Amino acid sequence: MGLLLALPAVSAINLSVSSTGGNITTPIAYGLMHEDINNSGDGGIYAELIANRAFQGSEKFPSNLDHWTPLDDNSKLTLRKLADNQALSSALPYSVNVVSSSSSSGSSNKNKKDKKVGIVNDGYWGIDVRPQRYTGSFWVKGGYKGEYEVSLRSKITGEIFGKTKIKGDKKEGWREKEFEIWPEKKAANTNNTFVVSWDAEGVKDKEKGLDLNLISLFPPTWKGRKNGLRVDLMKALEGLHGTFLRFPGGNMLEGNTLDTFWKWNETIGPLKDRPGMAGVWEYQQTLGLGLIEYMLWAEDLNLEPIVGVYAGLALDGNFVAESDMGWVVQYALDEIEFLTGDAKTTPWGKVRAELGYPKPWKVKYVEIGNEDWLAGRPAGFESYKKYRFPILKEAFNKKYPDIQIIASPSVFDGMEIPKGAAGDYHPYLTPDEFVTKFDRFDALTRDNLTLIGEASSVHPNGGIGWDGSLMPFPWWAGSVAEAIFLISAERNGDKIIGATYAPGLRNMNRWQWSMTQIQHAADPGLTTLSTSYHVWALLAKHIIRRTLPVTAPPGAPNFNPLYYVAGASEKGTRIFKASVYNSTEPVPVSLQFEGVPKGAKASLTVLTGPSDQYAYNDPFTRVNVVKEDTKVVRAGEKGTFTFSLPALSVAVLETEDRYRL
Ligand code: AHR
């Protein structure tokens, strides 16, 4: 591991902030980025509790019975692919067939008393059970005279925490059974299962048994949405104070091959019509968290959506030929028409309305592809620069002139961004790299409008490239360096659309990427916030709408060890954000705001970390190594605030009152 430089003690840094000049920044500041990585969609923010609920599979991840077990020895489970006219839907051809081994032909077990059969699901590494309303449904094929029972049970003791009966019927074809379960008590842990059972004697055709599919169970969701999102994780995301949501990726948008990209039209509509996809992060995805769910997520957290549209590049490096771009363009335009088109006059707007969303959404930002400079380079990137981006951009500019188009590479990746468009920059760096490039955005012009669509410290200083391992969690020095990077972006807010950490979420039971802001498991009580979460949340909470020039006296250190930006909020309060790096000593600061009177009050929040700069918030110990201290400070003569910022700290000062600019 590399070491941070240890500079000697520094003398007070005197800064004065002007009340004129600076630049007006765009309203978008900090955001969230989401794709289904780290089981952060299925098994994460998407609140579905049943794993492998519809036996979805692909060439890469064939359908299977993972997570399902028989209720007991009497229940025989078989995964079956049904013919098109027999299957629940063409999207979900597989289902589970259950027969009683005591009634299947040739069975020696003819014990008529042993009548219960059923299936058991162990959830996404457990199921959180507490006294609250769970809503569920399953599809069943085959006649049954009797009652189904659904229950939530302990996997260890078999204790039943809650159960409900559902009436069977003698019909033959697929039909949906809906139910609610209200457990009477909270389970001691999440080692629980969901069970559907019935009386084998009541099954009309005992040899054939029953087929079940799309077996689903949801806890209460954020804002009570059907097919919605996990409350605790949405709450944690809300605490990040983001203002935009970039989705659906990330690599997930591109897919592994040209056939397996994120097909928006397969993510909408009833769940039984969603086939799922071979995820790019080593697991099959249900696509229950689809395009509409992403829009509702944005709506419910007041976020501006940044919609990534497919641009014809796969992660295996293949890309669509110029002569075939017609369908790629139409497909992307249709997606935006689906979201924004009039419900009566546009074909895709009509489809949206039929799905229950007549009111068009507003989409101000569309990103063309994801990291098109990377996969299959140099040919993939060349094709993007030569025709994929220009063709898509032109089509969008023509049909949707008000939408801000974002290219998936940035000027920092060697992309010349055409006038009117923006680029997307994804720095995954070491702390020192973030700090030494503090001035990188200063050279941008407004024609180089840039989104920071993904960013984080990933390796310690001196750390190796992508073949080496990442840090196990965001760590304090890495998070401080991210703050300095964000401050460098905020100093150039008029050229930066916004910034988001990526990826945001990580299920601790199966993950592919360790640097995340939020860690989670089945138990909401285990959700933890990384060191970077605290840093990004603090900076995002105080939005600078207009940067203001800061001057340091001649000879004062230039941004080392104190990195800062100052400005005014929308309402006119004064904001100062700063971070200390490259110092073992506290840095005294004297900060004078022009136009702020003596005695003015401000709140000063300072984040500090542990003495071990590599320490992180470990979800297994649940110790938060970040200390947050907020105090009220008062301005002295000429509106001067004096305070001291510790080594490796991040701070925000905001005045209580607003002042004229
Ligand atoms: O955030 C994880 C991955 O990093 C994203 O999918 C991709 O865009 C980037 O390379």
XYZ file of C-alpha atoms and ligand atoms in Angstrom:
671
model
C 0.000 0.000 0.000
C 1.200 3.483 -0.777
C 1.398 6.134 1.894
C -0.030 9.605 1.912
C 2.585 12.308 1.965
C 3.172 13.757 5.410
C 3.794 17.488 5.097
C 4.883 19.542 8.102
C 2.434 21.665 10.087
C 0.900 24.439 8.029
C 0.243 28.037 8.951
C -3.255 29.517 8.768
C -4.729 29.708 5.318
C -6.488 33.024 4.781
C -9.165 32.929 2.143
C -11.577 35.585 1.020
C -14.695 34.848 -0.924
C -16.027 37.463 -3.289
C -19.726 38.196 -3.620
C -19.459 38.750 -7.360
C -18.141 36.712 -10.273
C -18.063 32.940 -10.373
C -20.425 30.910 -12.454
C -23.957 29.632 -12.325
C -23.994 25.869 -12.119
C -26.639 23.530 -13.472
C -29.250 22.448 -10.926
C -28.164 18.812 -11.122
C -25.415 18.169 -8.643
C -25.050 14.764 -7.039
C -26.840 11.612 -8.071
C -27.179 7.875 -8.011
C -26.244 5.325 -10.609
C -27.848 1.923 -10.709
C -27.480 -1.289 -12.618
C -28.058 -4.791 -11.303
C -24.575 -5.592 -10.036
C -23.761 -7.152 -6.630
C -27.361 -8.478 -6.438
C -28.308 -4.904 -5.772
C -31.394 -5.167 -7.987
C -32.633 -8.728 -7.579
C -31.938 -9.473 -3.929
C -31.321 -5.784 -3.295
C -33.395 -2.701 -3.811
C -36.031 -4.606 -5.784
C -38.071 -5.807 -2.831
C -39.074 -9.247 -4.183
C -38.339 -11.830 -1.475
C -38.583 -15.020 -3.531
C -35.386 -16.000 -5.312
C -35.719 -17.709 -8.693
C -39.432 -16.963 -8.590
C -40.082 -17.798 -12.250
C -37.261 -20.210 -13.112
C -35.911 -17.723 -15.633
C -32.853 -18.831 -17.511
C -30.676 -18.153 -20.512
C -27.977 -19.838 -22.519
C -25.441 -18.546 -20.015
C -27.464 -19.345 -16.900
C -29.855 -22.215 -17.699
C -33.141 -22.435 -15.804
C -32.882 -24.429 -12.598
C -34.534 -25.103 -9.257
C -32.016 -23.149 -7.208
C -33.504 -21.807 -3.964
C -36.407 -24.287 -4.157
C -36.730 -27.485 -2.136
C -39.585 -29.928 -1.555
C -41.662 -29.427 1.574
C -40.891 -33.004 2.615
C -40.160 -36.444 1.184
C -43.681 -36.655 -0.129
C -43.258 -33.699 -2.517
C -41.502 -34.413 -5.783
C -40.294 -31.329 -7.676
C -39.406 -31.297 -11.362
C -38.371 -28.318 -13.446
C -40.281 -28.527 -16.714
C -40.163 -26.555 -19.913
C -43.706 -26.468 -21.220
C -44.771 -26.187 -24.831
C -45.750 -22.687 -25.906
C -49.463 -23.391 -25.618
C -49.001 -24.916 -22.160
C -46.538 -22.508 -20.589
C -47.586 -19.590 -18.406
C -46.270 -17.281 -21.145
C -43.738 -17.347 -23.925
C -41.483 -15.286 -21.658
C -41.667 -17.837 -18.833
C -41.616 -21.301 -20.405
C -40.267 -23.093 -17.325
C -42.281 -23.945 -14.242
C -42.032 -26.350 -11.347
C -44.168 -29.455 -11.346
C -45.092 -30.927 -7.983
C -46.531 -34.384 -7.478
C -47.020 -36.352 -4.338
C -44.649 -39.279 -4.347
C -47.377 -41.294 -2.652
C -49.677 -40.740 -5.613
C -47.249 -40.941 -8.539
C -47.380 -44.244 -10.407
C -44.969 -46.925 -9.307
C -44.496 -45.307 -5.905
C -44.310 -47.647 -2.978
C -45.322 -44.849 -0.627
C -49.075 -45.217 -0.444
C -49.451 -43.704 3.012
C -52.689 -41.767 2.605
C -52.120 -39.864 5.829
C -49.004 -38.244 4.409
C -51.037 -35.864 2.278
C -49.374 -32.460 2.313
C -47.157 -31.465 -0.566
C -45.465 -28.212 -1.278
C -42.471 -26.144 -2.205
C -40.092 -24.131 -0.083
C -38.057 -21.056 -1.049
C -35.195 -19.724 1.030
C -35.210 -16.221 -0.468
C -32.223 -14.131 -1.365
C -29.995 -15.501 1.368
C -32.827 -15.346 3.839
C -36.179 -13.660 4.315
C -36.892 -10.848 6.733
C -40.030 -11.718 8.718
C -41.746 -9.245 11.018
C -45.323 -8.234 11.841
C -46.194 -6.346 8.685
C -48.216 -6.914 5.544
C -46.644 -9.203 2.963
C -48.394 -9.371 -0.392
C -47.890 -12.287 -2.684
C -49.166 -14.291 -5.596
C -48.457 -17.444 -7.522
C -49.640 -18.947 -10.753
C -50.876 -22.515 -10.767
C -51.944 -24.966 -13.467
C -54.024 -28.058 -12.746
C -57.305 -28.526 -10.893
C -57.279 -28.571 -7.105
C -60.219 -28.857 -4.765
C -59.048 -27.678 -1.381
C -57.071 -24.869 0.145
C -53.506 -23.809 -0.468
C -51.551 -22.641 2.508
C -48.771 -20.080 2.244
C -46.555 -19.467 5.225
C -43.372 -17.836 6.474
C -41.337 -20.174 8.641
C -38.055 -20.503 10.414
C -35.628 -22.591 8.390
C -34.010 -23.738 11.609
C -36.924 -24.652 13.866
C -39.822 -24.833 11.418
C -41.780 -22.351 13.539
C -44.549 -20.721 11.524
C -44.604 -16.931 11.929
C -47.578 -16.277 9.694
C -49.802 -18.135 7.267
C -52.803 -17.691 5.010
C -55.202 -20.047 3.258
C -56.162 -19.546 -0.368
C -59.084 -21.251 -2.056
C -58.262 -23.740 -4.785
C -60.478 -24.370 -7.789
C -61.054 -27.069 -10.328
C -59.991 -25.109 -13.408
C -57.229 -26.608 -15.510
C -55.354 -23.680 -17.064
C -52.974 -21.193 -15.495
C -54.538 -18.773 -13.019
C -53.119 -16.407 -10.469
C -53.743 -16.741 -6.743
C -53.178 -13.659 -4.643
C -52.764 -13.491 -0.891
C -51.536 -11.509 2.080
C -49.647 -12.739 5.108
C -49.372 -10.832 8.387
C -46.885 -12.628 10.629
C -47.772 -12.365 14.289
C -44.227 -11.985 15.480
C -40.797 -10.979 14.324
C -38.461 -13.830 13.484
C -35.254 -13.902 15.479
C -33.173 -13.832 12.300
C -33.572 -13.968 8.535
C -32.913 -17.671 8.222
C -36.503 -18.173 7.109
C -38.421 -19.705 4.251
C -41.597 -19.173 2.302
C -43.772 -22.243 1.782
C -46.682 -22.985 -0.551
C -48.419 -26.243 0.342
C -51.628 -28.074 -0.412
C -53.395 -31.356 0.160
C -52.289 -33.913 -2.429
C -55.622 -35.667 -2.104
C -57.446 -32.645 -3.522
C -55.427 -32.516 -6.733
C -57.640 -33.460 -9.649
C -55.055 -35.339 -11.666
C -52.752 -36.866 -9.075
C -50.389 -38.316 -11.650
C -49.849 -34.906 -13.257
C -49.854 -32.941 -9.990
C -49.728 -29.147 -10.162
C -47.457 -26.744 -12.033
C -46.475 -23.507 -10.322
C -44.762 -20.409 -11.624
C -44.073 -16.767 -10.813
C -44.272 -17.257 -7.093
C -43.817 -13.848 -5.585
C -43.830 -12.207 -2.180
C -43.217 -8.582 -1.271
C -42.833 -6.834 2.076
C -44.136 -3.248 2.336
C -42.371 -1.192 -0.308
C -41.249 2.426 -0.600
C -44.384 4.553 -1.040
C -46.428 1.348 -1.133
C -45.693 0.678 -4.815
C -46.734 -2.682 -6.203
C -43.665 -4.512 -7.495
C -41.742 -1.858 -5.605
C -38.504 -1.109 -3.830
C -37.046 -1.925 -0.436
C -37.892 0.675 2.164
C -34.644 0.691 4.136
C -32.483 0.966 1.029
C -34.582 3.751 -0.443
C -34.340 5.518 2.893
C -30.549 5.166 2.799
C -30.472 6.454 -0.778
C -32.671 9.368 0.192
C -30.038 10.264 2.778
C -27.514 10.736 -0.030
C -29.425 13.856 -1.133
C -29.024 12.927 -4.790
C -30.815 14.793 -7.526
C -30.445 12.436 -10.481
C -30.632 8.725 -11.264
C -28.537 7.218 -14.037
C -29.770 3.812 -15.215
C -29.805 0.970 -16.296
C -26.049 0.857 -16.410
C -23.270 0.429 -16.644
C -22.249 -2.726 -18.330
C -25.724 -4.153 -17.851
C -27.025 -1.851 -20.582
C -24.498 -3.222 -23.067
C -24.912 -6.937 -22.311
C -22.313 -9.617 -22.879
C -23.134 -10.214 -26.530
C -24.989 -8.413 -29.278
C -28.052 -10.546 -28.534
C -28.137 -10.060 -24.799
C -28.224 -6.337 -24.076
C -30.752 -4.721 -21.687
C -33.883 -4.794 -23.817
C -36.144 -2.106 -22.405
C -39.244 -3.501 -24.117
C -38.750 -6.789 -22.239
C -38.677 -4.993 -18.897
C -42.145 -3.450 -19.079
C -45.621 -4.819 -18.544
C -46.848 -7.718 -16.430
C -44.142 -9.770 -14.758
C -45.295 -12.867 -16.601
C -44.241 -11.219 -19.848
C -40.704 -10.422 -18.728
C -38.232 -13.124 -19.742
C -35.296 -11.799 -17.710
C -31.785 -11.568 -19.064
C -28.389 -13.146 -18.705
C -26.862 -10.552 -16.432
C -23.359 -9.336 -17.120
C -22.448 -9.716 -13.454
C -22.603 -13.502 -13.331
C -26.226 -14.091 -12.498
C -29.542 -14.288 -14.292
C -31.730 -11.247 -13.821
C -35.499 -11.190 -13.434
C -35.969 -7.686 -14.886
C -38.711 -7.173 -12.337
C -36.853 -3.908 -11.794
C -37.555 -2.602 -15.282
C -37.814 0.682 -17.104
C -41.027 1.787 -15.393
C -39.759 0.788 -11.963
C -36.637 2.886 -12.568
C -38.797 5.874 -13.519
C -40.905 5.408 -10.390
C -37.738 5.175 -8.327
C -36.625 8.516 -9.789
C -40.073 10.002 -9.202
C -40.292 8.755 -5.626
C -36.913 10.203 -4.642
C -37.341 13.368 -6.682
C -34.492 12.501 -9.023
C -33.916 13.601 -12.592
C -33.620 10.464 -14.737
C -30.580 10.039 -16.973
C -31.687 7.265 -19.284
C -28.970 5.181 -20.910
C -30.052 3.899 -24.325
C -28.484 0.965 -26.126
C -25.882 2.068 -28.662
C -24.910 -1.201 -30.365
C -21.792 -2.290 -28.453
C -21.487 -5.557 -26.501
C -19.004 -6.280 -23.749
C -17.439 -9.017 -25.887
C -16.318 -6.221 -28.208
C -18.767 -6.833 -31.038
C -20.643 -3.855 -32.361
C -23.426 -3.169 -34.814
C -22.353 -2.408 -38.377
C -23.143 1.008 -39.796
C -25.559 -0.508 -42.302
C -27.567 -2.082 -39.440
C -27.876 1.019 -37.287
C -31.455 1.667 -38.397
C -33.016 -0.620 -35.826
C -30.691 0.572 -33.033
C -31.818 4.146 -33.656
C -35.490 3.241 -33.844
C -35.213 1.104 -30.721
C -33.691 3.978 -28.726
C -36.207 6.537 -30.026
C -39.065 4.173 -29.198
C -37.811 3.864 -25.631
C -37.950 7.605 -25.131
C -41.317 7.768 -26.863
C -42.531 5.088 -24.481
C -41.488 7.273 -21.552
C -42.425 10.699 -22.831
C -44.912 10.235 -25.675
C -48.473 11.454 -25.576
C -50.839 8.723 -24.429
C -53.270 9.292 -27.278
C -51.209 10.327 -30.251
C -48.001 8.303 -30.057
C -47.878 4.520 -30.457
C -45.492 3.923 -27.572
C -47.203 6.510 -25.388
C -50.370 4.496 -25.894
C -48.612 1.345 -24.744
C -47.450 3.113 -21.596
C -50.960 4.373 -20.919
C -52.348 0.863 -21.348
C -49.898 -0.293 -18.707
C -51.418 2.206 -16.281
C -49.203 5.252 -16.766
C -51.092 7.727 -18.967
C -49.090 10.743 -17.827
C -45.862 11.073 -19.817
C -42.660 11.353 -17.864
C -40.156 14.106 -18.554
C -36.734 13.022 -19.751
C -34.129 15.771 -19.955
C -31.018 13.592 -20.286
C -30.312 10.638 -22.550
C -26.958 8.906 -22.555
C -25.941 7.077 -25.717
C -24.494 3.727 -24.585
C -22.080 3.044 -21.780
C -18.294 3.353 -21.809
C -18.154 2.985 -25.571
C -14.459 3.759 -25.444
C -13.742 0.526 -23.602
C -15.141 -2.774 -24.892
C -13.638 -3.958 -28.170
C -11.246 -1.070 -28.346
C -9.948 0.402 -30.521
C -12.476 -0.768 -33.127
C -15.515 -0.399 -30.835
C -14.576 3.164 -29.939
C -13.791 4.023 -33.543
C -17.231 2.799 -34.604
C -18.783 4.950 -31.865
C -16.937 8.061 -32.970
C -17.439 7.395 -36.657
C -21.101 6.444 -36.838
C -22.803 4.998 -33.761
C -22.805 8.206 -31.734
C -23.299 10.667 -34.636
C -26.239 8.718 -36.058
C -27.969 8.347 -32.706
C -27.267 11.926 -31.714
C -28.675 13.267 -34.937
C -31.819 11.189 -34.624
C -32.372 12.372 -31.050
C -31.625 16.001 -31.842
C -34.201 15.833 -34.600
C -36.972 14.144 -32.656
C -36.190 15.428 -29.167
C -34.332 18.751 -29.564
C -34.780 19.596 -25.877
C -33.079 16.489 -24.573
C -29.469 16.870 -23.483
C -27.525 14.117 -25.233
C -24.596 12.607 -23.371
C -21.882 10.587 -25.089
C -20.707 7.661 -22.986
C -16.996 8.585 -23.256
C -15.693 11.986 -22.150
C -12.973 14.274 -23.399
C -10.730 12.533 -20.877
C -11.204 9.280 -22.802
C -10.213 10.851 -26.108
C -13.698 11.692 -27.338
C -14.237 14.970 -29.056
C -17.633 16.003 -27.787
C -19.639 17.780 -30.482
C -21.199 21.120 -29.617
C -24.432 20.756 -27.704
C -23.607 17.281 -26.413
C -21.942 16.245 -23.169
C -19.525 13.456 -22.274
C -19.501 10.944 -19.421
C -16.365 10.504 -17.319
C -15.831 7.427 -15.094
C -12.719 7.850 -12.989
C -11.907 4.790 -10.911
C -8.603 5.851 -9.396
C -6.236 5.785 -6.449
C -6.558 8.570 -3.860
C -3.401 10.341 -5.045
C -4.603 10.233 -8.637
C -7.792 11.999 -7.630
C -5.865 14.635 -5.704
C -3.098 15.312 -8.205
C -5.665 15.836 -10.940
C -7.448 18.504 -8.917
C -7.202 20.943 -11.819
C -8.399 18.601 -14.530
C -11.782 20.302 -14.960
C -10.339 23.826 -14.973
C -9.259 23.405 -18.588
C -12.716 22.351 -19.768
C -14.834 24.794 -21.706
C -18.616 24.907 -21.589
C -18.518 22.996 -24.866
C -16.999 20.111 -22.916
C -20.057 19.660 -20.684
C -19.354 16.560 -18.608
C -21.319 14.112 -16.516
C -19.369 12.193 -13.911
C -21.558 9.122 -14.312
C -19.465 6.797 -12.142
C -16.545 7.439 -9.807
C -14.747 6.087 -6.777
C -11.361 5.416 -5.262
C -10.680 1.769 -5.909
C -7.040 0.987 -5.141
C -4.792 2.381 -2.435
C -1.926 4.575 -3.609
C 0.541 2.491 -5.540
C -2.229 -0.037 -6.042
C -2.253 -2.058 -9.158
C -4.645 -2.069 -12.099
C -7.814 -3.971 -12.660
C -6.058 -7.336 -12.469
C -5.277 -6.644 -8.841
C -7.909 -6.708 -6.155
C -9.880 -3.654 -5.163
C -9.983 -2.518 -1.560
C -12.551 -4.594 0.372
C -14.671 -1.512 1.133
C -14.417 2.224 0.565
C -11.785 3.369 3.028
C -11.243 6.674 4.747
C -8.322 8.098 2.727
C -10.022 6.969 -0.489
C -13.226 8.719 0.514
C -11.378 11.940 1.400
C -9.728 11.869 -2.019
C -13.169 11.476 -3.595
C -14.224 14.616 -1.718
C -11.295 16.497 -3.237
C -12.254 15.220 -6.667
C -15.845 16.369 -6.098
C -14.645 19.759 -4.926
C -12.603 20.035 -8.126
C -15.804 19.317 -10.059
C -17.835 21.800 -8.045
C -15.302 24.518 -8.780
C -16.324 23.972 -12.390
C -20.006 23.401 -11.794
C -21.023 25.189 -14.979
C -19.297 22.479 -17.021
C -20.274 19.508 -14.885
C -23.785 18.119 -15.161
C -23.411 16.160 -11.953
C -21.476 13.453 -10.209
C -22.365 10.051 -8.890
C -20.543 7.316 -7.086
C -20.800 3.861 -8.646
C -21.904 1.299 -8.080
C -24.055 2.326 -5.131
C -25.254 -0.924 -3.585
C -23.838 -4.301 -2.653
C -25.476 -7.428 -1.307
C -22.942 -8.894 1.091
C -23.923 -12.446 0.130
C -22.919 -12.251 -3.512
C -21.102 -9.363 -5.047
C -18.689 -8.630 -7.844
C -17.568 -5.113 -6.959
C -16.505 -4.174 -3.462
C -16.487 -0.388 -3.626
C -20.032 0.689 -2.834
C -21.806 3.289 -0.767
C -24.360 0.984 0.835
C -24.033 -2.652 1.915
C -27.059 -4.806 2.556
C -28.368 -8.286 3.255
C -31.826 -9.809 3.761
C -32.031 -8.255 7.222
C -32.697 -4.505 6.883
C -30.990 -4.087 10.244
C -27.711 -5.041 8.569
C -27.744 -2.227 6.023
C -24.525 -0.255 6.466
C -23.141 2.937 5.022
C -19.575 3.129 3.796
C -17.097 5.925 4.486
C -17.805 7.271 0.994
C -21.529 7.394 1.722
C -20.908 9.877 4.522
C -18.616 12.042 2.423
C -20.863 12.161 -0.642
C -23.994 12.732 1.447
C -22.462 15.717 3.223
C -21.271 17.363 0.021
C -24.587 16.705 -1.717
C -26.628 18.157 1.106
C -25.258 21.650 0.494
C -25.845 22.503 -3.131
C -23.824 25.342 -4.594
C -25.893 27.048 -7.245
C -23.330 29.702 -8.011
C -19.609 29.366 -7.410
C -17.839 32.423 -6.013
C -14.192 33.368 -6.572
C -11.908 32.660 -3.618
C -8.593 34.432 -3.259
C -5.668 33.440 -1.116
C -2.928 35.969 -0.307
C 0.164 35.784 -2.529
C 2.468 32.999 -1.398
C -0.282 31.051 0.376
C -0.317 27.367 -0.445
C -2.283 26.665 -3.587
C -4.752 23.890 -2.825
C -2.327 21.759 -0.930
C -3.047 20.595 1.733
C -6.413 22.436 1.742
C -8.682 21.871 -1.251
C -11.798 24.020 -1.377
C -14.649 25.611 -3.254
C -17.011 28.396 -2.209
C -20.310 29.602 -3.510
C -23.894 30.471 -2.796
C -26.926 28.261 -2.586
C -30.087 28.877 -4.589
C -31.478 30.865 -1.677
C -28.311 32.921 -1.164
C -26.687 31.304 1.868
C -22.889 31.096 1.569
C -21.256 27.694 1.343
C -17.642 26.645 1.736
C -16.549 23.041 1.139
C -13.053 21.891 1.928
C -10.911 18.849 2.468
C -7.473 18.341 3.972
C -5.060 15.842 2.421
C -1.277 15.518 2.431
C -0.973 16.757 5.978
C -0.461 15.152 9.338
C -1.400 18.359 11.151
C -4.658 20.295 11.453
C -4.973 23.195 9.038
C -6.114 26.539 10.517
C -8.463 28.386 8.184
C -9.536 32.007 8.175
C -12.446 32.411 5.775
C -13.834 35.808 4.946
C -17.044 36.255 2.972
C -17.583 39.589 1.296
C -20.986 40.971 2.299
C -21.356 38.795 5.385
C -21.551 40.829 8.598
C -19.731 40.311 11.860
C -21.697 37.962 14.118
C -23.259 36.011 11.226
C -23.958 32.409 12.147
C -22.956 29.373 10.126
C -23.028 25.656 10.711
C -19.732 23.883 10.273
C -19.811 20.127 9.757
C -16.527 18.265 9.814
C -16.047 14.604 8.942
C -12.952 12.925 10.284
C -11.766 9.361 10.158
C -9.748 7.036 12.319
C -5.986 7.272 12.730
C -5.654 4.349 10.323
C -6.300 5.931 6.951
C -7.068 2.492 5.478
C -9.870 1.835 7.957
C -13.325 1.240 6.539
C -16.875 0.686 7.670
C -17.049 -3.056 7.968
C -20.627 -4.367 7.834
C -19.549 -7.356 9.888
C -18.382 -5.278 12.854
C -20.839 -2.459 12.111
C -18.439 0.140 13.502
C -18.750 3.499 11.768
C -15.226 4.914 11.588
C -16.457 8.282 10.321
C -16.998 10.922 12.976
C -19.344 13.750 12.123
C -19.235 16.896 14.166
C -21.511 19.879 13.541
C -21.236 23.135 15.427
C -22.403 26.685 15.042
C -19.650 29.193 14.331
C -19.890 32.977 14.274
C -18.185 35.392 11.935
C -15.702 37.849 13.366
C -14.607 41.141 11.803
C -15.586 41.527 8.120
C -17.503 38.288 8.093
C -14.478 36.135 8.838
C -14.928 32.624 10.184
C -11.939 30.986 11.793
C -11.656 27.294 12.434
C -9.236 24.454 12.117
C -9.660 21.378 9.942
C -7.968 18.134 11.000
C -5.720 16.085 8.748
C -7.716 13.908 6.345
C -11.001 15.658 6.905
C -13.936 16.854 4.851
C -15.880 19.936 5.902
C -18.821 22.061 4.868
C -19.671 25.472 6.250
C -23.016 27.072 5.394
C -24.266 30.385 6.709
C -27.666 30.449 8.358
C -28.721 33.638 6.617
C -28.833 34.527 2.972
C -26.861 37.455 1.575
C -27.151 39.497 -1.583
C -24.984 38.583 -4.510
O -19.879 0.252 -11.834
C -19.370 -0.952 -12.277
C -18.976 -0.901 -13.741
O -17.900 -0.055 -13.917
C -20.018 -0.367 -14.670
O -20.900 -1.324 -15.069
C -19.221 0.106 -15.823
O -19.845 1.168 -16.506
C -17.909 0.491 -15.218
O -16.851 0.003 -15.928
